Amino acid sequence: MSEAHSSGEVLIGDSGRPERLRLDRANRHGLVAGATGTGKTVTLQILAQGLSDAGVPVFAADVKGDLSGVAAPGEPGEKMLARARSMNLDLLPRAAPTVFWDLFGDKGHPIRATVSEVGPLLISRMLELNDVQEGVLSVVFRAADDQGLLLLDLKDLQAALTFAAENAADLGARYGNVSTATLATIQRKLLVLEDQGGANLFGEPALDLSDLMRRDADGRGYVNILAADRLIASPRLYATFLLWLMSELFEVLPEVGDVDKPRLAFFFDEAHLLFRDAPKSLLEKIEQVVRLIRSKGVGIYFVTQNPADIPDAVLGQLGNRIQHALRAYTPADQKGLRAAANSFRTNPEFSTADAIQALGVGEALVSVLDEKGAPTVVQRTLIRPPASRLGPLSPGERAGVMAASPVKGVYDAAIDRESAFEVLKVRAIARSGGESARDAPAPRTPTRTRAPSGGRDRQTLTETFAKQFLRTLAAAAGREILRGVLGGMRRR
């Protein structure tokens, strides 16, 4: 069996016949499920490399660090070679072109978004805000937008919250009730997010999505690996960041309809974190993104322990399924096992529920979409061995991959340009009279950047400052005139 992909398929394994993922059905999404230690990471690795070989860029979160081995050629032992021979497979060790990313900048290039791009709904999710608090945060975003204040990083958001607290009455009259107590609660939760490392997510240069969709000189798609072993310690931040990335892809990419192969395959590990305690509005957004993003040429693959972790409305849209072993020790486990078994098209040759419990490491039940888009009968499958390394890279090897990265130097240094924090600071100085307008530091005109998700161009900060300063002088002059008039009336 050759590893060529001229047939438009990716080899998953062997069930007595080759089990392959059709590239023209790979944007119909998928599920990789199974208990810890049953081989999900290896399955994710062979899918990522197979798609890469076929020219499909991949984005995958690496929760345990093991997936980094895709960047190095494999070193197959006798067991792996024997498995390859049993499949009549030519196992040729090779690495996939890889780019490492890391929210904290330690094990990959920093990956950032601006506060405006993420928006109040997802930031509310990160902060675990209730409906009232989410509404107030939305008012803060709207007020900042109307004031021409750029919200780029967390200190901009903190400054905007302080501005809202100082002007709560005026904002309440215009946008609806703005409670200073609610603002204080949001500020405290923002501090908790900072302590969890959330400040690393927000800022510039913001991620250009086209950098996730690169191919190398040989036409292979890059495998973009997000180092998530540290990020997963803040599960709400992890899940919300990946949801933001999915949503951005949905918003930015044009419609392409049916495609011969995906423009990008997105693997979401520990997917249950996305749905845990999610409010109805957020679940509806996730369902919408999953349902519609396939027409943008993006395939989303959820990786989790049990299909029961995924809401039915989303699970029903996952056409390609790979189920590793599950154990059913408790009533809840047994319920999950039945749900997993019932999600497959029945094979009359075996009981799906019994087979799921009997699978060994490196085995899985596989059902993929056929040429008509219908799920195939589930097959008990021996997963093929990977061509790349099993296990993580060493720090030195990772550094070597980063040194040769196509985005080296693009995101590594943060940019802190003039935004809400600086503008509001200048306004405060002008109001206090501590410096004359001549001595007050003038904001720099910012360079243009990609517009936040709202899409509207903002005023330059110089224009904003000038208008606000003139308003301040006018108000002060008005007060002096009024005092003179009142004083004259009293003297009369």
mmCIF file of C-alpha atoms in Angstrom, residues 54-314:
data_model
loop_
_atom_site.group_PDB
_atom_site.id
_atom_site.type_symbol
_atom_site.label_atom_id
_atom_site.label_comp_id
_atom_site.label_asym_id
_atom_site.label_seq_id
_atom_site.Cartn_x
_atom_site.Cartn_y
_atom_site.Cartn_z
ATOM 1 C CA ALA A 54 -2.227 16.228 0.756
ATOM 2 C CA GLY A 55 -1.647 20.006 0.834
ATOM 3 C CA VAL A 56 -4.096 20.835 3.632
ATOM 4 C CA PRO A 57 -2.816 23.196 6.383
ATOM 5 C CA VAL A 58 -3.673 22.032 9.913
ATOM 6 C CA PHE A 59 -4.160 23.787 13.235
ATOM 7 C CA ALA A 60 -4.075 21.605 16.345
ATOM 8 C CA ALA A 61 -3.826 22.217 20.082
ATOM 9 C CA ASP A 62 -1.158 20.085 21.777
ATOM 10 C CA VAL A 63 -2.370 19.599 25.328
ATOM 11 C CA LYS A 64 0.219 17.035 26.471
ATOM 12 C CA GLY A 65 3.197 18.044 24.304
ATOM 13 C CA ASP A 66 3.282 14.702 22.449
ATOM 14 C CA LEU A 67 2.015 16.073 19.153
ATOM 15 C CA SER A 68 5.225 18.053 18.622
ATOM 16 C CA GLY A 69 6.820 14.842 17.328
ATOM 17 C CA VAL A 70 5.115 15.467 13.979
ATOM 18 C CA ALA A 71 7.967 17.909 13.268
ATOM 19 C CA ALA A 72 10.630 15.150 13.315
ATOM 20 C CA PRO A 73 11.081 11.994 11.208
ATOM 21 C CA GLY A 74 9.909 8.821 12.889
ATOM 22 C CA GLU A 75 12.195 6.208 14.393
ATOM 23 C CA PRO A 76 10.041 3.112 13.931
ATOM 24 C CA GLY A 77 10.718 0.123 16.146
ATOM 25 C CA GLU A 78 10.074 -3.474 15.202
ATOM 26 C CA LYS A 79 6.453 -3.384 16.386
ATOM 27 C CA MET A 80 5.664 -0.384 14.211
ATOM 28 C CA LEU A 81 7.404 -1.904 11.222
ATOM 29 C CA ALA A 82 5.522 -5.162 11.744
ATOM 30 C CA ARG A 83 2.228 -3.277 11.861
ATOM 31 C CA ALA A 84 3.157 -1.448 8.653
ATOM 32 C CA ARG A 85 4.012 -4.744 6.950
ATOM 33 C CA SER A 86 0.690 -6.253 8.043
ATOM 34 C CA MET A 87 -0.988 -3.383 6.199
ATOM 35 C CA ASN A 88 1.291 -3.732 3.177
ATOM 36 C CA LEU A 89 2.381 -0.173 3.971
ATOM 37 C CA ASP A 90 5.709 1.388 2.989
ATOM 38 C CA LEU A 91 6.601 3.274 6.177
ATOM 39 C CA LEU A 92 8.971 6.068 5.145
ATOM 40 C CA PRO A 93 10.110 8.166 8.140
ATOM 41 C CA ARG A 94 9.630 11.870 7.500
ATOM 42 C CA ALA A 95 8.595 15.039 9.298
ATOM 43 C CA ALA A 96 5.738 17.372 8.478
ATOM 44 C CA PRO A 97 6.425 21.102 7.964
ATOM 45 C CA THR A 98 5.526 22.603 11.334
ATOM 46 C CA VAL A 99 5.007 25.981 12.977
ATOM 47 C CA PHE A 100 4.843 26.156 16.765
ATOM 48 C CA TRP A 101 2.616 28.697 18.532
ATOM 49 C CA ASP A 102 2.280 29.492 22.233
ATOM 50 C CA LEU A 103 0.074 32.028 23.974
ATOM 51 C CA PHE A 104 2.878 32.561 26.485
ATOM 52 C CA GLY A 105 5.658 32.733 23.884
ATOM 53 C CA ASP A 106 7.740 29.998 25.553
ATOM 54 C CA LYS A 107 7.352 27.008 23.217
ATOM 55 C CA GLY A 108 6.293 28.772 20.058
ATOM 56 C CA HIS A 109 5.604 32.100 18.424
ATOM 57 C CA PRO A 110 3.296 34.315 20.485
ATOM 58 C CA ILE A 111 -0.276 34.295 19.243
ATOM 59 C CA ARG A 112 -2.373 37.365 20.003
ATOM 60 C CA ALA A 113 -5.693 39.033 19.273
ATOM 61 C CA THR A 114 -6.909 42.505 20.128
ATOM 62 C CA VAL A 115 -9.609 43.014 22.744
ATOM 63 C CA SER A 116 -11.888 44.485 20.063
ATOM 64 C CA GLU A 117 -11.465 41.433 17.848
ATOM 65 C CA VAL A 118 -12.376 39.006 20.616
ATOM 66 C CA GLY A 119 -15.376 41.126 21.592
ATOM 67 C CA PRO A 120 -17.604 41.372 24.670
ATOM 68 C CA LEU A 121 -19.412 38.026 24.267
ATOM 69 C CA LEU A 122 -16.290 35.873 24.342
ATOM 70 C CA ILE A 123 -14.529 38.011 26.939
ATOM 71 C CA SER A 124 -17.627 37.613 29.116
ATOM 72 C CA ARG A 125 -17.225 33.862 28.667
ATOM 73 C CA MET A 126 -13.578 34.070 29.768
ATOM 74 C CA LEU A 127 -14.521 36.109 32.825
ATOM 75 C CA GLU A 128 -17.561 33.940 33.664
ATOM 76 C CA LEU A 129 -19.842 36.980 33.718
ATOM 77 C CA ASN A 130 -23.593 36.735 34.221
ATOM 78 C CA ASP A 131 -26.106 38.257 31.807
ATOM 79 C CA VAL A 132 -26.219 41.622 33.572
ATOM 80 C CA GLN A 133 -22.438 41.899 33.720
ATOM 81 C CA GLU A 134 -22.161 40.878 30.067
ATOM 82 C CA GLY A 135 -24.632 43.645 29.171
ATOM 83 C CA VAL A 136 -22.579 46.255 31.024
ATOM 84 C CA LEU A 137 -19.382 45.060 29.338
ATOM 85 C CA SER A 138 -21.122 45.434 25.965
ATOM 86 C CA VAL A 139 -21.972 49.026 26.896
ATOM 87 C CA VAL A 140 -18.290 49.663 27.694
ATOM 88 C CA PHE A 141 -17.283 48.339 24.269
ATOM 89 C CA ARG A 142 -19.932 50.460 22.553
ATOM 90 C CA ALA A 143 -18.925 53.588 24.459
ATOM 91 C CA ALA A 144 -15.254 53.021 23.621
ATOM 92 C CA ASP A 145 -16.185 52.623 19.960
ATOM 93 C CA ASP A 146 -18.220 55.847 19.968
ATOM 94 C CA GLN A 147 -15.365 57.680 21.706
ATOM 95 C CA GLY A 148 -12.835 56.457 19.151
ATOM 96 C CA LEU A 149 -10.900 54.484 21.781
ATOM 97 C CA LEU A 150 -8.922 51.530 20.480
ATOM 98 C CA LEU A 151 -9.193 48.470 22.750
ATOM 99 C CA LEU A 152 -6.089 46.457 21.983
ATOM 100 C CA ASP A 153 -4.848 44.914 25.225
ATOM 101 C CA LEU A 154 -6.073 44.357 28.775
ATOM 102 C CA LYS A 155 -4.811 47.670 30.092
ATOM 103 C CA ASP A 156 -6.951 49.372 27.446
ATOM 104 C CA LEU A 157 -9.969 47.433 28.685
ATOM 105 C CA GLN A 158 -9.165 48.309 32.289
ATOM 106 C CA ALA A 159 -8.868 51.969 31.330
ATOM 107 C CA ALA A 160 -12.200 51.809 29.498
ATOM 108 C CA LEU A 161 -13.859 50.268 32.559
ATOM 109 C CA THR A 162 -12.441 53.046 34.748
ATOM 110 C CA PHE A 163 -13.697 55.640 32.255
ATOM 111 C CA ALA A 164 -17.137 54.011 32.386
ATOM 112 C CA ALA A 165 -17.158 54.069 36.197
ATOM 113 C CA GLU A 166 -16.237 57.778 36.236
ATOM 114 C CA ASN A 167 -18.973 58.566 33.703
ATOM 115 C CA ALA A 168 -21.568 55.996 34.765
ATOM 116 C CA ALA A 169 -24.433 58.509 34.945
ATOM 117 C CA ASP A 170 -23.789 59.918 31.465
ATOM 118 C CA LEU A 171 -23.330 56.459 29.953
ATOM 119 C CA GLY A 172 -26.435 55.183 31.719
ATOM 120 C CA ALA A 173 -28.515 58.005 30.241
ATOM 121 C CA ARG A 174 -27.326 57.119 26.751
ATOM 122 C CA TYR A 175 -26.931 53.336 26.744
ATOM 123 C CA GLY A 176 -28.931 52.078 29.716
ATOM 124 C CA ASN A 177 -28.137 51.518 33.388
ATOM 125 C CA VAL A 178 -24.416 51.175 34.110
ATOM 126 C CA SER A 179 -23.783 50.144 37.701
ATOM 127 C CA THR A 180 -20.445 51.074 39.222
ATOM 128 C CA ALA A 181 -20.680 47.972 41.420
ATOM 129 C CA THR A 182 -21.014 45.799 38.311
ATOM 130 C CA LEU A 183 -18.048 47.562 36.707
ATOM 131 C CA ALA A 184 -15.995 46.906 39.839
ATOM 132 C CA THR A 185 -16.915 43.207 39.672
ATOM 133 C CA ILE A 186 -15.792 43.029 36.033
ATOM 134 C CA GLN A 187 -12.521 44.746 36.920
ATOM 135 C CA ARG A 188 -11.842 42.213 39.678
ATOM 136 C CA LYS A 189 -12.524 39.309 37.313
ATOM 137 C CA LEU A 190 -10.231 40.910 34.768
ATOM 138 C CA LEU A 191 -7.451 40.826 37.354
ATOM 139 C CA VAL A 192 -8.057 37.094 37.827
ATOM 140 C CA LEU A 193 -7.787 36.611 34.061
ATOM 141 C CA GLU A 194 -4.485 38.487 34.077
ATOM 142 C CA ASP A 195 -3.198 36.252 36.873
ATOM 143 C CA GLN A 196 -4.055 33.220 34.706
ATOM 144 C CA GLY A 197 -1.962 34.607 31.847
ATOM 145 C CA GLY A 198 -4.816 36.136 29.878
ATOM 146 C CA ALA A 199 -2.825 39.301 29.225
ATOM 147 C CA ASN A 200 -0.649 37.278 26.857
ATOM 148 C CA LEU A 201 -3.587 36.710 24.519
ATOM 149 C CA PHE A 202 -4.438 40.366 23.996
ATOM 150 C CA GLY A 203 -2.298 42.805 22.064
ATOM 151 C CA GLU A 204 -0.454 43.329 18.816
ATOM 152 C CA PRO A 205 0.741 42.229 16.366
ATOM 153 C CA ALA A 206 -2.531 40.335 16.078
ATOM 154 C CA LEU A 207 -2.584 36.978 14.329
ATOM 155 C CA ASP A 208 -3.055 37.111 10.557
ATOM 156 C CA LEU A 209 -5.182 34.064 9.756
ATOM 157 C CA SER A 210 -3.385 33.599 6.442
ATOM 158 C CA ASP A 211 -0.317 32.566 8.456
ATOM 159 C CA LEU A 212 -2.236 29.462 9.565
ATOM 160 C CA MET A 213 -2.920 28.501 5.963
ATOM 161 C CA ARG A 214 0.584 28.288 4.532
ATOM 162 C CA ARG A 215 2.102 25.568 2.370
ATOM 163 C CA ASP A 216 5.773 24.768 1.946
ATOM 164 C CA ALA A 217 7.746 24.715 -1.310
ATOM 165 C CA ASP A 218 6.654 21.114 -1.922
ATOM 166 C CA GLY A 219 2.971 22.021 -1.616
ATOM 167 C CA ARG A 220 2.507 20.388 1.796
ATOM 168 C CA GLY A 221 0.330 22.195 4.300
ATOM 169 C CA TYR A 222 1.998 23.445 7.466
ATOM 170 C CA VAL A 223 0.940 21.781 10.701
ATOM 171 C CA ASN A 224 0.356 24.642 13.166
ATOM 172 C CA ILE A 225 0.730 23.336 16.711
ATOM 173 C CA LEU A 226 -0.470 25.400 19.662
ATOM 174 C CA ALA A 227 1.492 24.486 22.790
ATOM 175 C CA ALA A 228 -1.381 24.132 25.259
ATOM 176 C CA ASP A 229 0.175 22.177 28.132
ATOM 177 C CA ARG A 230 0.349 25.362 30.216
ATOM 178 C CA LEU A 231 -2.745 26.996 28.744
ATOM 179 C CA ILE A 232 -4.957 24.026 29.673
ATOM 180 C CA ALA A 233 -4.440 24.947 33.348
ATOM 181 C CA SER A 234 -6.880 27.791 32.587
ATOM 182 C CA PRO A 235 -9.566 25.756 30.793
ATOM 183 C CA ARG A 236 -11.970 28.654 30.259
ATOM 184 C CA LEU A 237 -9.230 30.722 28.604
ATOM 185 C CA TYR A 238 -8.161 27.736 26.484
ATOM 186 C CA ALA A 239 -11.663 26.952 25.246
ATOM 187 C CA THR A 240 -12.629 30.569 24.600
ATOM 188 C CA PHE A 241 -9.441 31.291 22.674
ATOM 189 C CA LEU A 242 -10.017 28.344 20.342
ATOM 190 C CA LEU A 243 -13.659 29.341 19.929
ATOM 191 C CA TRP A 244 -12.537 32.853 18.989
ATOM 192 C CA LEU A 245 -10.159 31.392 16.410
ATOM 193 C CA MET A 246 -12.935 29.261 14.914
ATOM 194 C CA SER A 247 -15.242 32.273 14.840
ATOM 195 C CA GLU A 248 -12.620 34.450 13.150
ATOM 196 C CA LEU A 249 -12.115 31.851 10.441
ATOM 197 C CA PHE A 250 -15.870 31.787 9.938
ATOM 198 C CA GLU A 251 -16.124 35.582 9.730
ATOM 199 C CA VAL A 252 -13.082 36.236 7.545
ATOM 200 C CA LEU A 253 -12.946 33.416 5.002
ATOM 201 C CA PRO A 254 -15.065 33.670 1.842
ATOM 202 C CA GLU A 255 -17.601 31.052 0.799
ATOM 203 C CA VAL A 256 -16.129 28.334 -1.426
ATOM 204 C CA GLY A 257 -18.885 25.704 -1.369
ATOM 205 C CA ASP A 258 -17.874 22.117 -2.105
ATOM 206 C CA VAL A 259 -14.111 21.711 -2.369
ATOM 207 C CA ASP A 260 -11.745 18.942 -3.450
ATOM 208 C CA LYS A 261 -9.965 19.291 -0.115
ATOM 209 C CA PRO A 262 -10.260 21.614 2.876
ATOM 210 C CA ARG A 263 -8.505 24.955 3.021
ATOM 211 C CA LEU A 264 -7.739 24.225 6.689
ATOM 212 C CA ALA A 265 -8.356 21.394 9.154
ATOM 213 C CA PHE A 266 -8.887 22.525 12.763
ATOM 214 C CA PHE A 267 -8.398 20.020 15.615
ATOM 215 C CA PHE A 268 -9.912 20.979 18.972
ATOM 216 C CA ASP A 269 -8.454 18.782 21.734
ATOM 217 C CA GLU A 270 -10.203 18.498 25.118
ATOM 218 C CA ALA A 271 -13.333 19.656 23.303
ATOM 219 C CA HIS A 272 -15.591 19.072 26.315
ATOM 220 C CA LEU A 273 -14.142 22.270 27.820
ATOM 221 C CA LEU A 274 -15.815 24.266 25.071
ATOM 222 C CA PHE A 275 -19.289 23.143 26.101
ATOM 223 C CA ARG A 276 -18.970 22.889 29.880
ATOM 224 C CA ASP A 277 -21.327 25.359 31.587
ATOM 225 C CA ALA A 278 -21.708 27.288 28.317
ATOM 226 C CA PRO A 279 -24.745 29.601 28.243
ATOM 227 C CA LYS A 280 -27.405 29.031 25.615
ATOM 228 C CA SER A 281 -26.320 32.022 23.521
ATOM 229 C CA LEU A 282 -22.777 30.665 23.281
ATOM 230 C CA LEU A 283 -23.929 27.133 22.408
ATOM 231 C CA GLU A 284 -26.051 28.596 19.638
ATOM 232 C CA LYS A 285 -23.011 30.476 18.307
ATOM 233 C CA ILE A 286 -20.874 27.314 18.360
ATOM 234 C CA GLU A 287 -23.578 25.350 16.566
ATOM 235 C CA GLN A 288 -23.863 28.069 13.932
ATOM 236 C CA VAL A 289 -20.111 28.190 13.333
ATOM 237 C CA VAL A 290 -19.813 24.399 13.047
ATOM 238 C CA ARG A 291 -22.810 24.178 10.720
ATOM 239 C CA LEU A 292 -21.732 26.936 8.345
ATOM 240 C CA ILE A 293 -17.939 26.984 8.401
ATOM 241 C CA ARG A 294 -17.664 23.896 6.198
ATOM 242 C CA SER A 295 -18.857 26.040 3.274
ATOM 243 C CA LYS A 296 -15.750 28.176 3.936
ATOM 244 C CA GLY A 297 -13.611 25.092 3.310
ATOM 245 C CA VAL A 298 -12.723 24.455 6.970
ATOM 246 C CA GLY A 299 -13.073 21.062 8.643
ATOM 247 C CA ILE A 300 -13.365 21.012 12.445
ATOM 248 C CA TYR A 301 -12.387 17.860 14.343
ATOM 249 C CA PHE A 302 -13.311 17.588 18.008
ATOM 250 C CA VAL A 303 -11.045 15.429 20.163
ATOM 251 C CA THR A 304 -12.509 14.297 23.484
ATOM 252 C CA GLN A 305 -12.938 11.260 25.709
ATOM 253 C CA ASN A 306 -16.614 10.553 25.082
ATOM 254 C CA PRO A 307 -19.028 11.608 22.333
ATOM 255 C CA ALA A 308 -21.496 12.422 25.130
ATOM 256 C CA ASP A 309 -19.252 15.432 25.878
ATOM 257 C CA ILE A 310 -20.531 17.055 22.662
ATOM 258 C CA PRO A 311 -24.084 18.475 22.469
ATOM 259 C CA ASP A 312 -26.347 16.578 20.088
ATOM 260 C CA ALA A 313 -26.834 19.614 17.830
ATOM 261 C CA VAL A 314 -23.067 19.710 17.212
#
